[in-house]
Coordinates of C-alpha atoms in Angstrom, one line a residue:
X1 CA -8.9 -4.7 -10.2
X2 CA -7.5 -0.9 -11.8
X3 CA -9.2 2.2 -10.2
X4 CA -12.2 2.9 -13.4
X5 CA -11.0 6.9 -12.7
X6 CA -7.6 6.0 -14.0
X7 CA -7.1 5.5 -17.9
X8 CA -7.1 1.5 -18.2
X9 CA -3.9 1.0 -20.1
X10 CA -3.6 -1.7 -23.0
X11 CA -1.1 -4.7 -22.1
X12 CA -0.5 -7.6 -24.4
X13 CA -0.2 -10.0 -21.5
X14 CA -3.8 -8.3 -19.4
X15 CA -6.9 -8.0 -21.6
X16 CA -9.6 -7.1 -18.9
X17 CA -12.0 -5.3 -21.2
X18 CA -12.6 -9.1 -23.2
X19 CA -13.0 -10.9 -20.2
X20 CA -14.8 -9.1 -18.1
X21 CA -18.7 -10.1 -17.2
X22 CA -21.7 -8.4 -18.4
X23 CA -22.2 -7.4 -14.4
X24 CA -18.8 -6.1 -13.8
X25 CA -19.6 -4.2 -16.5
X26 CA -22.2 -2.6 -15.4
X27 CA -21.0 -2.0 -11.8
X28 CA -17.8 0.1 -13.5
X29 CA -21.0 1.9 -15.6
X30 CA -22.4 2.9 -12.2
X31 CA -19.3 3.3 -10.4
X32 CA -17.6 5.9 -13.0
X33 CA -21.4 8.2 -13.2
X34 CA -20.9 7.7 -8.9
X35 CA -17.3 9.3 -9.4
X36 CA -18.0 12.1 -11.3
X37 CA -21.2 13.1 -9.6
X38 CA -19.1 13.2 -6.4
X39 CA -16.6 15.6 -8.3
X40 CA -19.2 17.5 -9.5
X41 CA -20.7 17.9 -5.9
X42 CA -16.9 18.8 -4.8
X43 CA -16.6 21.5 -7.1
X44 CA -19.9 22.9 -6.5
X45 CA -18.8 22.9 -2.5
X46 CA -15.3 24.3 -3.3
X47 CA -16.9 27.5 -5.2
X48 CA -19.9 27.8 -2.8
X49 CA -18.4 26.8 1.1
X50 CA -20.8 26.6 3.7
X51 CA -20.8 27.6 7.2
X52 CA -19.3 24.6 8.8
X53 CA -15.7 23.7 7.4
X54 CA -16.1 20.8 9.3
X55 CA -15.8 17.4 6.4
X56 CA -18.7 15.1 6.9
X57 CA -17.6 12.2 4.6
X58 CA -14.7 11.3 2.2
X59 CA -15.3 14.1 -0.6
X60 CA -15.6 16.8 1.8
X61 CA -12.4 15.7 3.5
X62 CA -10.6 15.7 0.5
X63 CA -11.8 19.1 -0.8
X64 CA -10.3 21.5 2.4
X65 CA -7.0 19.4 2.0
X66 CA -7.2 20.3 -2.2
X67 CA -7.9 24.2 -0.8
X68 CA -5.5 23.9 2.1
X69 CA -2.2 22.2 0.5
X70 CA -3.1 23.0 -3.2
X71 CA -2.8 19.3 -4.6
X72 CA -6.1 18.0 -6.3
X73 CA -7.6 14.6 -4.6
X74 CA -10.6 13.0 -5.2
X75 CA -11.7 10.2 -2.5
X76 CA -14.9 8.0 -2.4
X77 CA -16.4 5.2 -0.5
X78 CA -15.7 2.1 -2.2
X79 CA -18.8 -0.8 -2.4
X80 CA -17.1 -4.5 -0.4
X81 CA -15.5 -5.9 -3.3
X82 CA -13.3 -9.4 -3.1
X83 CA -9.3 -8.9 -2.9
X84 CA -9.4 -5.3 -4.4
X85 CA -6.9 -2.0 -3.4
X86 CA -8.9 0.9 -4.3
X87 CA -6.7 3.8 -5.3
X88 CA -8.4 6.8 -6.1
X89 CA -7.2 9.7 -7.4
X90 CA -8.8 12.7 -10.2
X91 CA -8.3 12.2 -14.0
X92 CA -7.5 16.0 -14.4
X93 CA -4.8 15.9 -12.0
X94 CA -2.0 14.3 -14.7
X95 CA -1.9 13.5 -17.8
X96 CA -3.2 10.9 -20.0
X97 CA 0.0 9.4 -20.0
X98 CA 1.0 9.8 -17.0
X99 CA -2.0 8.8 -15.3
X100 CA -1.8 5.1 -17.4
X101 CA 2.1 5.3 -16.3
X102 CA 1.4 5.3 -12.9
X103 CA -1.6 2.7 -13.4
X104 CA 1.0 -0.1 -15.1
X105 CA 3.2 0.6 -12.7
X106 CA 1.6 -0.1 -9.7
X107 CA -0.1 -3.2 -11.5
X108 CA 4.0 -4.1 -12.1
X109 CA 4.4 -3.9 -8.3
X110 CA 1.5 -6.0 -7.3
X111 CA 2.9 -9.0 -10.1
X112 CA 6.6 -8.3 -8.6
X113 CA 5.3 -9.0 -5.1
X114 CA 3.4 -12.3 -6.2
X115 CA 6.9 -13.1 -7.6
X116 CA 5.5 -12.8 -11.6
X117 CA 9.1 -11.1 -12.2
X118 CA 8.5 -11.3 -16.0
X119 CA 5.1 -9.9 -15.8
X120 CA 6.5 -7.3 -14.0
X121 CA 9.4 -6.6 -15.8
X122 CA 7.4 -5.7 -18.8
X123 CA 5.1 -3.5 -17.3
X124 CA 7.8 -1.2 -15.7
X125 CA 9.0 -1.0 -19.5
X126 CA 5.6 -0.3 -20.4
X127 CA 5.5 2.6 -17.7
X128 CA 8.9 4.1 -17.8
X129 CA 8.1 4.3 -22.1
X130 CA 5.5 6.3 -21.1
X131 CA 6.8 8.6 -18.1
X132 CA 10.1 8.7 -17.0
X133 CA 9.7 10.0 -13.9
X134 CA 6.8 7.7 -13.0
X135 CA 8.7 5.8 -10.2
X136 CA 8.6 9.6 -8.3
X137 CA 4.9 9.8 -9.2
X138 CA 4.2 7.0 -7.6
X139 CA 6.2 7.5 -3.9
X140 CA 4.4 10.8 -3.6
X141 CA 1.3 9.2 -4.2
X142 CA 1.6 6.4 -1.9
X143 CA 3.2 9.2 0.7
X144 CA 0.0 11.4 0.3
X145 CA -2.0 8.7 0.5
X146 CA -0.7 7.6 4.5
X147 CA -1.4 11.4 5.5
X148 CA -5.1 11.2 3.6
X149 CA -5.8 8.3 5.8
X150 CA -4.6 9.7 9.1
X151 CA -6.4 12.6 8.3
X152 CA -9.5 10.3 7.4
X153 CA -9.0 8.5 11.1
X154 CA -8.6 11.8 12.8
X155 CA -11.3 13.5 11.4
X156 CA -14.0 10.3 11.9
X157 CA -13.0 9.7 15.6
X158 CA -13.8 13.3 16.7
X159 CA -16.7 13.3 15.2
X160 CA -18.2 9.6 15.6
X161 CA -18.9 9.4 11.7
X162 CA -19.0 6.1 9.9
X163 CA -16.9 3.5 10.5
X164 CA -15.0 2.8 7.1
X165 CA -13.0 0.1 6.2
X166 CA -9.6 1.3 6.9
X167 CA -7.6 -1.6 5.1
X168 CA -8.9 0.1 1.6
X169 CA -5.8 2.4 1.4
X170 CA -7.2 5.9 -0.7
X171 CA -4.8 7.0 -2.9
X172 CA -3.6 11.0 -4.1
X173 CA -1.7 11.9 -6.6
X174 CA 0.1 15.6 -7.3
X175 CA -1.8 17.9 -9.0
X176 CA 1.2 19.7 -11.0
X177 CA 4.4 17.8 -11.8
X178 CA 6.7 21.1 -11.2
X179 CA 6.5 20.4 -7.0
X180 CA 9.7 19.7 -5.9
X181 CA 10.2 17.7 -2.1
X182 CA 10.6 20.3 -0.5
X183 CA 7.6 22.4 -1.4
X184 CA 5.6 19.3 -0.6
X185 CA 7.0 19.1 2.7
X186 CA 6.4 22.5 3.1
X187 CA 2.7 22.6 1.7
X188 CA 2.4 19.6 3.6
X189 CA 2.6 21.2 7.5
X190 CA 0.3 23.5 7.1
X191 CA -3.0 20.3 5.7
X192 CA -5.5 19.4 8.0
X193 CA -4.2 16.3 8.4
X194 CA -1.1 17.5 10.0
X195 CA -3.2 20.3 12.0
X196 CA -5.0 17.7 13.5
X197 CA -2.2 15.4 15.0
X198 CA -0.3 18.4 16.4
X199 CA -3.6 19.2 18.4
X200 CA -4.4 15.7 19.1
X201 CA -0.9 15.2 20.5
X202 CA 1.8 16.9 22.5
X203 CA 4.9 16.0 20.6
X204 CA 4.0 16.2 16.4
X205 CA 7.1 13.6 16.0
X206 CA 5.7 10.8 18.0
X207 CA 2.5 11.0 16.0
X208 CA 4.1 11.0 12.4
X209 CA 6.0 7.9 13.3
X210 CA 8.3 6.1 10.5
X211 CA 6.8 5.2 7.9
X212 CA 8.9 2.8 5.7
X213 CA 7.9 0.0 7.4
X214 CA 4.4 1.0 7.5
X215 CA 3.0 -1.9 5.3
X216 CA 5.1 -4.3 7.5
X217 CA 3.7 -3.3 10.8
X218 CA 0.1 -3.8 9.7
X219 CA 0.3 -6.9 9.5
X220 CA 1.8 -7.5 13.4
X221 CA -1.1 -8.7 15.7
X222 CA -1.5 -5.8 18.0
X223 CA -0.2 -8.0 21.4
X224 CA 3.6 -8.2 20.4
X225 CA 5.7 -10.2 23.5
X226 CA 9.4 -11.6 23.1
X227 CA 9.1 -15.0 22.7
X228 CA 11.8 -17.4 23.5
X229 CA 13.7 -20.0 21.2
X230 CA 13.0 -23.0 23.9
X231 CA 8.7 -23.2 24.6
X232 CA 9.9 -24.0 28.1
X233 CA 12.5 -21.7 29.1
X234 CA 11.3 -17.8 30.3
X235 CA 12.1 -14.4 28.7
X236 CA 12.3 -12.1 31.5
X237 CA 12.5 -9.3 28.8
X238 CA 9.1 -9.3 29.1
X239 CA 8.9 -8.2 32.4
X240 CA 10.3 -4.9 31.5
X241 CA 8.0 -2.3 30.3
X242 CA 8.6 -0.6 26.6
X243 CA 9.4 2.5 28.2
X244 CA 12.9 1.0 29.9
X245 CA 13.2 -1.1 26.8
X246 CA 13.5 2.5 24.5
X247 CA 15.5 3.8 27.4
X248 CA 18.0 0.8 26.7
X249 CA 18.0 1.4 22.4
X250 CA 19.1 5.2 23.1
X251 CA 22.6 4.0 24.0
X252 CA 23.1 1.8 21.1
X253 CA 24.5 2.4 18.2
X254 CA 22.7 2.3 14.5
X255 CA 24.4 -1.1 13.3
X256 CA 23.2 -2.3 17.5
X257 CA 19.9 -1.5 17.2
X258 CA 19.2 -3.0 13.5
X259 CA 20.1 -5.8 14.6
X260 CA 18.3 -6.3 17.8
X261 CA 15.2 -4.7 15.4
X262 CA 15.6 -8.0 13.4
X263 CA 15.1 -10.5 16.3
X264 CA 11.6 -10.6 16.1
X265 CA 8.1 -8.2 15.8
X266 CA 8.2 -6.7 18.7
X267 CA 11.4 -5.8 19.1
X268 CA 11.0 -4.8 15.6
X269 CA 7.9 -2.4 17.0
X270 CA 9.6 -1.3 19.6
X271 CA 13.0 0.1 18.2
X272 CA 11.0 2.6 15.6
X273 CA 9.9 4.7 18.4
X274 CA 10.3 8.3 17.5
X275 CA 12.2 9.3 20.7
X276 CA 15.1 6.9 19.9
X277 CA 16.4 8.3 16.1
X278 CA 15.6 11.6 17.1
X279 CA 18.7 11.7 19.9
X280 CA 20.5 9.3 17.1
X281 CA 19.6 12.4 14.2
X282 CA 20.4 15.5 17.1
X283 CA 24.2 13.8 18.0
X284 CA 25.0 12.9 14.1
X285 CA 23.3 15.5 11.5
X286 CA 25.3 19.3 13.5
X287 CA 27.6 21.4 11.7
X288 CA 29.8 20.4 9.5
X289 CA 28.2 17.6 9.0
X290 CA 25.1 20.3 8.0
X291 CA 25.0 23.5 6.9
X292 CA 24.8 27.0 9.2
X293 CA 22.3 29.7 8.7
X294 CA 22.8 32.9 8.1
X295 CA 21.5 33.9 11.5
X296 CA 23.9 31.2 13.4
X297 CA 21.1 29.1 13.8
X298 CA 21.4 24.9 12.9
X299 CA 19.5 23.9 10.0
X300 CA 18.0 20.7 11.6
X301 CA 14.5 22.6 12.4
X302 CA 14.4 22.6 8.5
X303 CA 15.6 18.8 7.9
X304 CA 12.8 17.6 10.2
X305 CA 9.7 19.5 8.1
X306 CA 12.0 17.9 4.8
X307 CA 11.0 14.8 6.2
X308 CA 7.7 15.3 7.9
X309 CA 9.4 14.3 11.4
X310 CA 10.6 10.7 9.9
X311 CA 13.8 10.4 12.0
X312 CA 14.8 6.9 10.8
X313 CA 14.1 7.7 7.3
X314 CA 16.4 10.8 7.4
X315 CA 19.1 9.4 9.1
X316 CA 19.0 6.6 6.7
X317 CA 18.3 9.1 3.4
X318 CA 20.0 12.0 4.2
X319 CA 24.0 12.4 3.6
X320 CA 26.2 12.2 5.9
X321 CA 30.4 11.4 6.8
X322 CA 31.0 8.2 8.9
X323 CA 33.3 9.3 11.8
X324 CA 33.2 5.6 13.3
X325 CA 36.0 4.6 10.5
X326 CA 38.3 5.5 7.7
X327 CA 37.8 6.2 4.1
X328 CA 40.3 4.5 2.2
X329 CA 41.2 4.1 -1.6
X330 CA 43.4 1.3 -3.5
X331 CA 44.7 2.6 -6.2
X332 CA 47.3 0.5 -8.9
X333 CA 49.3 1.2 -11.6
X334 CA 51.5 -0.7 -14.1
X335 CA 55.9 0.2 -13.9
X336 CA 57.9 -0.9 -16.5
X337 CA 60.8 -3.1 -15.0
X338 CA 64.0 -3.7 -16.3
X339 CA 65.0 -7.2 -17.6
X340 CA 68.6 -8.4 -18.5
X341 CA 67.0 -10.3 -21.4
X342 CA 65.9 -8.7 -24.1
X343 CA 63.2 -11.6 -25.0
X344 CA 61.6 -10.8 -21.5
X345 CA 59.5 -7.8 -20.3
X346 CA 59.5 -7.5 -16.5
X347 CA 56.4 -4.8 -15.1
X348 CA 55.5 -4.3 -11.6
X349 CA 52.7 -3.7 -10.2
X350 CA 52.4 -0.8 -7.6
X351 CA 49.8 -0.5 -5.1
X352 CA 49.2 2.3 -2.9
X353 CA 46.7 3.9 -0.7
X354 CA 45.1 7.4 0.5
X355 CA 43.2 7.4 3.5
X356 CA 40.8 10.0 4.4
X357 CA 39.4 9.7 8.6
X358 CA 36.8 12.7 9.5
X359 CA 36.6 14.4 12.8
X360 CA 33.4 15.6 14.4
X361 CA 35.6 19.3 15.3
X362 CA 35.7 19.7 11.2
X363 CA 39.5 18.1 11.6
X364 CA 40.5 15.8 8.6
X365 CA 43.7 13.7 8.3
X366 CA 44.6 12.6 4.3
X367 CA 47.8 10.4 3.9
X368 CA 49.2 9.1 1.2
X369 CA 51.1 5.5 1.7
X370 CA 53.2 3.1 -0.5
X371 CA 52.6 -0.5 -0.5
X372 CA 55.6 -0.7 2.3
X373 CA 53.0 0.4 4.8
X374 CA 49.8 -1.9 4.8
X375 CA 46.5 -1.0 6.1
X376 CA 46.5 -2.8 8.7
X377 CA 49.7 -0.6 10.7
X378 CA 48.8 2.9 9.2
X379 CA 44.5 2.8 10.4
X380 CA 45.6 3.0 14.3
X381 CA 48.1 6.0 13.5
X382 CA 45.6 7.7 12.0
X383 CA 45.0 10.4 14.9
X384 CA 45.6 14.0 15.5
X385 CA 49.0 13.8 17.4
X386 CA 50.0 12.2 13.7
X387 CA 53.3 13.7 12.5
X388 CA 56.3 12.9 10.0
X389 CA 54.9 10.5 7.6
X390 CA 55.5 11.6 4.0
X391 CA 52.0 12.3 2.0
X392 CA 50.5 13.5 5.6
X393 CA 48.0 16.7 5.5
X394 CA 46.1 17.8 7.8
X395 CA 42.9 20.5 7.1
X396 CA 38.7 20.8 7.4
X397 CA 35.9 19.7 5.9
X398 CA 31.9 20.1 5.7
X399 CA 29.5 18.8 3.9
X400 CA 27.2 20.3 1.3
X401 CA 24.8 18.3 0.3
X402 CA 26.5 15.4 -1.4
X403 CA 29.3 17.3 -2.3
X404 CA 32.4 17.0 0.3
X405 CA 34.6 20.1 0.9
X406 CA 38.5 19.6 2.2
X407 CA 40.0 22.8 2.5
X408 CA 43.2 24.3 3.7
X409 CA 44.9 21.2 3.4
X410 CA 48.4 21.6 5.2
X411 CA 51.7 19.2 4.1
X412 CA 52.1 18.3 7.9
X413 CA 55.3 15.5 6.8
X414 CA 58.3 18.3 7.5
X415 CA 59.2 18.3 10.7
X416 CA 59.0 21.9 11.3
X417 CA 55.8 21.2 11.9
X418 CA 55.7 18.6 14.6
X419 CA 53.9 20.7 17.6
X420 CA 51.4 22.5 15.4
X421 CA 47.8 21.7 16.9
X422 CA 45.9 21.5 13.2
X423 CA 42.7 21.1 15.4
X424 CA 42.9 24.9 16.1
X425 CA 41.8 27.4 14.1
X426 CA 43.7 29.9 15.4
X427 CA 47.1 27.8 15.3
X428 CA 46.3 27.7 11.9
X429 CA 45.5 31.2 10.5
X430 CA 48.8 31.6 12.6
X431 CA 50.7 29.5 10.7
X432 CA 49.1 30.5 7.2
X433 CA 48.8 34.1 7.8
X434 CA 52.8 35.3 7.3
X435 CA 52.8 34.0 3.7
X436 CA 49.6 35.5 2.6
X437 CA 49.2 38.9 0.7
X438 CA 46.3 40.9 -0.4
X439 CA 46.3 39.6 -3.8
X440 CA 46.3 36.0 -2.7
X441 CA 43.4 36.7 -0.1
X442 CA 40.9 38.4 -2.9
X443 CA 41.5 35.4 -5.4
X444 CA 41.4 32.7 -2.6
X445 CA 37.7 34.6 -1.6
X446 CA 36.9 34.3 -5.3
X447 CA 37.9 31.0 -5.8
X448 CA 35.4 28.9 -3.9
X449 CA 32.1 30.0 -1.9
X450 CA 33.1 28.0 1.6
X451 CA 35.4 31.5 2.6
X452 CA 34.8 30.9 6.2
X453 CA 36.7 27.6 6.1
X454 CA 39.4 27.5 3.5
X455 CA 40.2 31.6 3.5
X456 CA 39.2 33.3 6.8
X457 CA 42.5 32.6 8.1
X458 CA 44.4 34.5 4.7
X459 CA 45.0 37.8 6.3
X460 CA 48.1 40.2 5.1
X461 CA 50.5 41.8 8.0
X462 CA 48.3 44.7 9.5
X463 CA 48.0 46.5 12.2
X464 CA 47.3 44.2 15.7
X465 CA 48.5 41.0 13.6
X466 CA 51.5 40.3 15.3
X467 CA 53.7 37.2 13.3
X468 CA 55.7 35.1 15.1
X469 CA 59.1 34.3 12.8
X470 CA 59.7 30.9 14.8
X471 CA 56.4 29.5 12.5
X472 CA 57.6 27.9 9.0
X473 CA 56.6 29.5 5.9
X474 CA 53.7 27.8 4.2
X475 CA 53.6 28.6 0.4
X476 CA 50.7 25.9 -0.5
X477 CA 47.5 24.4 0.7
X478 CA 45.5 22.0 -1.1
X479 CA 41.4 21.8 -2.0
X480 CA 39.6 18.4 -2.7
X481 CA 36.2 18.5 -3.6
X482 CA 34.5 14.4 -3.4
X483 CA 31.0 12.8 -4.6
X484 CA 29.7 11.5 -1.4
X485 CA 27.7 8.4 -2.3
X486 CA 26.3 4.9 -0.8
X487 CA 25.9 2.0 -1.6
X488 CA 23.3 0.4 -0.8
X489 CA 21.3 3.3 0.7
X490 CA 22.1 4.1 4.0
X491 CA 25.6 3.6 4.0
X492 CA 27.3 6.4 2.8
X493 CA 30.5 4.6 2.3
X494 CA 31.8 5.7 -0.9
X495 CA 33.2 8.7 -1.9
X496 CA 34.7 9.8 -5.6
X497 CA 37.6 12.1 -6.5
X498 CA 36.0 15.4 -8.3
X499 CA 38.9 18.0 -8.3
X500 CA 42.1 18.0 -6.1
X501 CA 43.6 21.2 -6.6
X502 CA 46.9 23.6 -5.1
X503 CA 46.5 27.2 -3.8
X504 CA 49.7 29.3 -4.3
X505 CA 49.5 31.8 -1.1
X506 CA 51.9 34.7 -2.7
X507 CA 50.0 34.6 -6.0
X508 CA 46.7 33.1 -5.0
X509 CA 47.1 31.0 -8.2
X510 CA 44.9 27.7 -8.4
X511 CA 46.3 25.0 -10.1
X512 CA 44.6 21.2 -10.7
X513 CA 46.5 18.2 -9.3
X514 CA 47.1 15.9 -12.0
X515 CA 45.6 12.4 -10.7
X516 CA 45.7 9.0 -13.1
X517 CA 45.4 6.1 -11.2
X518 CA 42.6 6.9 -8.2
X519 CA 40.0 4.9 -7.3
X520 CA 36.6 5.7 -5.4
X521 CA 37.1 5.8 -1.3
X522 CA 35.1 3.0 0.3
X523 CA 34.2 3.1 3.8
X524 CA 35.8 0.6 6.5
X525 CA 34.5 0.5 10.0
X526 CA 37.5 0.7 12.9
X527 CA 36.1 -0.4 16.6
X528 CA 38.3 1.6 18.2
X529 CA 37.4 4.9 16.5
X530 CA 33.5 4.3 17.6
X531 CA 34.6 4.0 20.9
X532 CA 36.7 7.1 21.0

């Protein structure tokens, strides 16, 4: 049954006003003067507050978190009605057509889950015609809607109020379209709801637990136990508590623990613990792999508010470059041959590869290979020690948000260069820094915004910069600039060419790389680099 306070859109296929009984009539009569006198009482509260700012029932609670986080909600009781969601939310908060948007749609995901995929086809139509940002509407309202009832279970426990029937899921919506995620985040810390659980609990994390798999674990029964495949045989699993059990899913790895997750419910339970993704999230998301501050500081503080303390959901969300393998592309092209008959056209086909493997230090290896080297012999050369292979360079990389930045990208293949360390930034400002001039260094700094990793090392001949003439001359250095992607979510394992560029050191000239026949990078995993 649709929520009476949203618009009730017209569908060919759904004609509820026809069918609908002279009582349920009535009862949405009743129900919709009950709404709006509770609005009106909420309004009158809002202007007028009392002396306690302590909510008695649903509307109150709703009206400090409207005052507190600035988004509108409206909540009710709901009477015992027979296999109904209520979802409420306040017609003034969207508009006409976006509230009926966000109406169809969730009716489309109710018919997709009882498998009606045509029924529900047509309705996302029907919703995305109307608002094409509905699918956005809709997340924040169910995400608003889990901190509404935590709030709702917080503030009835302390205070022994009425029990309500907690399976009836209230729903918010946003009051203003123009909120991006990382105001709501931010607007978010500072609700009641919030408030309350970092009182109520010591560590906020462990009390705003993951919540993708919300709906899923509602359904567990609350006694979860490891049960074995044969009814006879004995799971001494069991005997461990969950505490040694979490203990035990902190040295896994991701792929590890998803699948041990997927063995049954409560190993399912227990591998969401907070404690667990937030050591995985601390020893993957650190610089490059995030940004710096301007004080020095890591930005990971800020990631965790992004994602109101959801570690699994930002490791799984959140970008990031797989150091547990090697990027690689395929890339073909079509040669021309030639034939001793004139009747017959002879083209080859060439295949060639570039890899790309990513080092936690901000070290990257690119090489270029012919089909006369295969996979299979060039992915365990792939190391820092790496020298005299032609199409071998050797430079750093960070990550801004999905955009991936290789800089200073040396030609390592001469031989000159066989005992540079590339790992060390001072063995390589060494090794740039006799071919760089003034000029170059102010239209490198120009060039791109990432100064402290591609041009801090440009520096002229100066007083106390001592050159060493046994170093080889370096005239060029190379910039890539990549799409990090994935597919499916949570992967992160593709990666598409944007610009590939050459730096001229004497002249700082940039110049694009002409490239015809590249393909996306796809991610391959290599055992033995996860275990280095």
């Amino acid at each position: 049954m649709n929520n009476p306070a949203f618009p009730i859109p017209t569908v060919k296929t759904v004609d509820i006003v026809q069918n609908e009984s002279e009582e349920l009539s009535r009862f949405r009569e009743d129900w919709k003067a009950e709404v709006k006198r509770r609005k009106e009482a909420a309004e009158h509260d809002t202007d007028t507050p009392s002396e306690s700012t302590e909510p008695s029932d649903w509307s109150s609670v709703a009206s400090l978190n409207a005052s507190s986080s600035g988004y509108a909600t409206s909540i009710a009781s709901v009477p015992p009605a027979p296999s109904t969601s209520f979802h409420a939310s306040t017609v003034s908060s969207l508009s006409h057509s976006s509230s009926s948007a966000v109406s169809i749609y969730r009716e489309a995901v109710v018919h997709e889950q009882r498998g009606d995929l045509e029924e529900a086809l047509y309705l996302y139509r029907s919703a995305f015609r109307r608002e094409p940002n509905v699918d956005r509407l809709y997340e924040r309202e169910e995400m608003l809607s889990a901190i509404m009832a935590q709030q709702i279970t917080s503030v009835s426990s302390t205070k022994n109020a009425e029990t309500f029937d907690f399976s009836i899921t209230p729903k918010a919506v946003l009051a203003d379209n123009s909120f991006t995620m990382e105001d709501l985040s931010k607007e978010l810390e500072n609700t009641l709801a919030v408030q309350n659980m970092k009182a109520a609990v010591p560590h906020a994390e462990h009390a705003l637990a993951s919540r993708s798999l919300d709906s899923v674990l509602h359904n567990f029964p609350r006694e979860l136990v490891f049960e074995p495949e044969d009814e006879e045989a004995s799971v001494p699993l069991n005997l461990l508590p969950d505490e040694m059990i979490v203990q035990i899913l902190k040295i896994l790895d991701p792929s590890t623990l998803e699948r041990f997750a997927s063995v049954n419910r409560k190993a399912r339970s227990v591998s969401l613990d907070a404690s667990i993704w937030r050591k995985l999230v601390g020893e993957t998301y650190k610089p490059p792999q995030i940004p710096v501050l301007t004080d020095g500081s890591s930005s990971l503080e800020y990631l965790f508010q992004q994602y109101l303390y959801d570690y699994r959901k930002l490791y799984i969300e959140h970008p990031r470059i797989r150091l547990d393998g090697v990027y690689i592309a395929v890339c073909h092209y079509i040669r021309p041959g030639l034939s001793e008959n004139t009747w017959v056209n002879v083209n080859h086909l060439i295949t060639y590869h570039r890899y790309l493997r990513f080092f936690n230090n901000g070290q990257v290896i690119s090489l270029l290979t012919n089909e006369e080297q295969p996979p299979k012999h060039v992915i365990p050369l792939l190391k820092p020690t790496l020298r005299g292979l032609k199409g071998l360079f050797f430079g750093s990389w960070h990550l801004a948000g999905n955009t991936v930045v290789l800089s200073n990208l040396i030609d390592a293949s001469a031989r000159s260069l066989t005992y540079i360390d590339f790992s060390s930034p001072s063995s390589v400002a060494d090794l740039l820094r006799p071919s760089a001039t003034p000029t170059g260094a102010s239209v490198l700094s120009s060039h791109s915004s990432h100064s402290h990793h591609a041009h801090s090392y440009s520096h002229g001949p100066g007083p106390g910069n001592s050159i060493d003439s046994s170093l080889p001359t370096i005239r060029y250095i190379f910039t890539m600039h990549l799409n990090l992607l994935s597919r499916p979510l949570g992967r992160w394992n593709k990666m598409d060419i944007v610009s590939y560029e050459s730096v001229n050191l004497e002249t700082g000239e940039v110049s694009p790389v002409a490239l015809k026949h590249e393909r996306p990078f796809w991610f391959s995993k290599v055992r033995s680099y996860s275990m280095s």
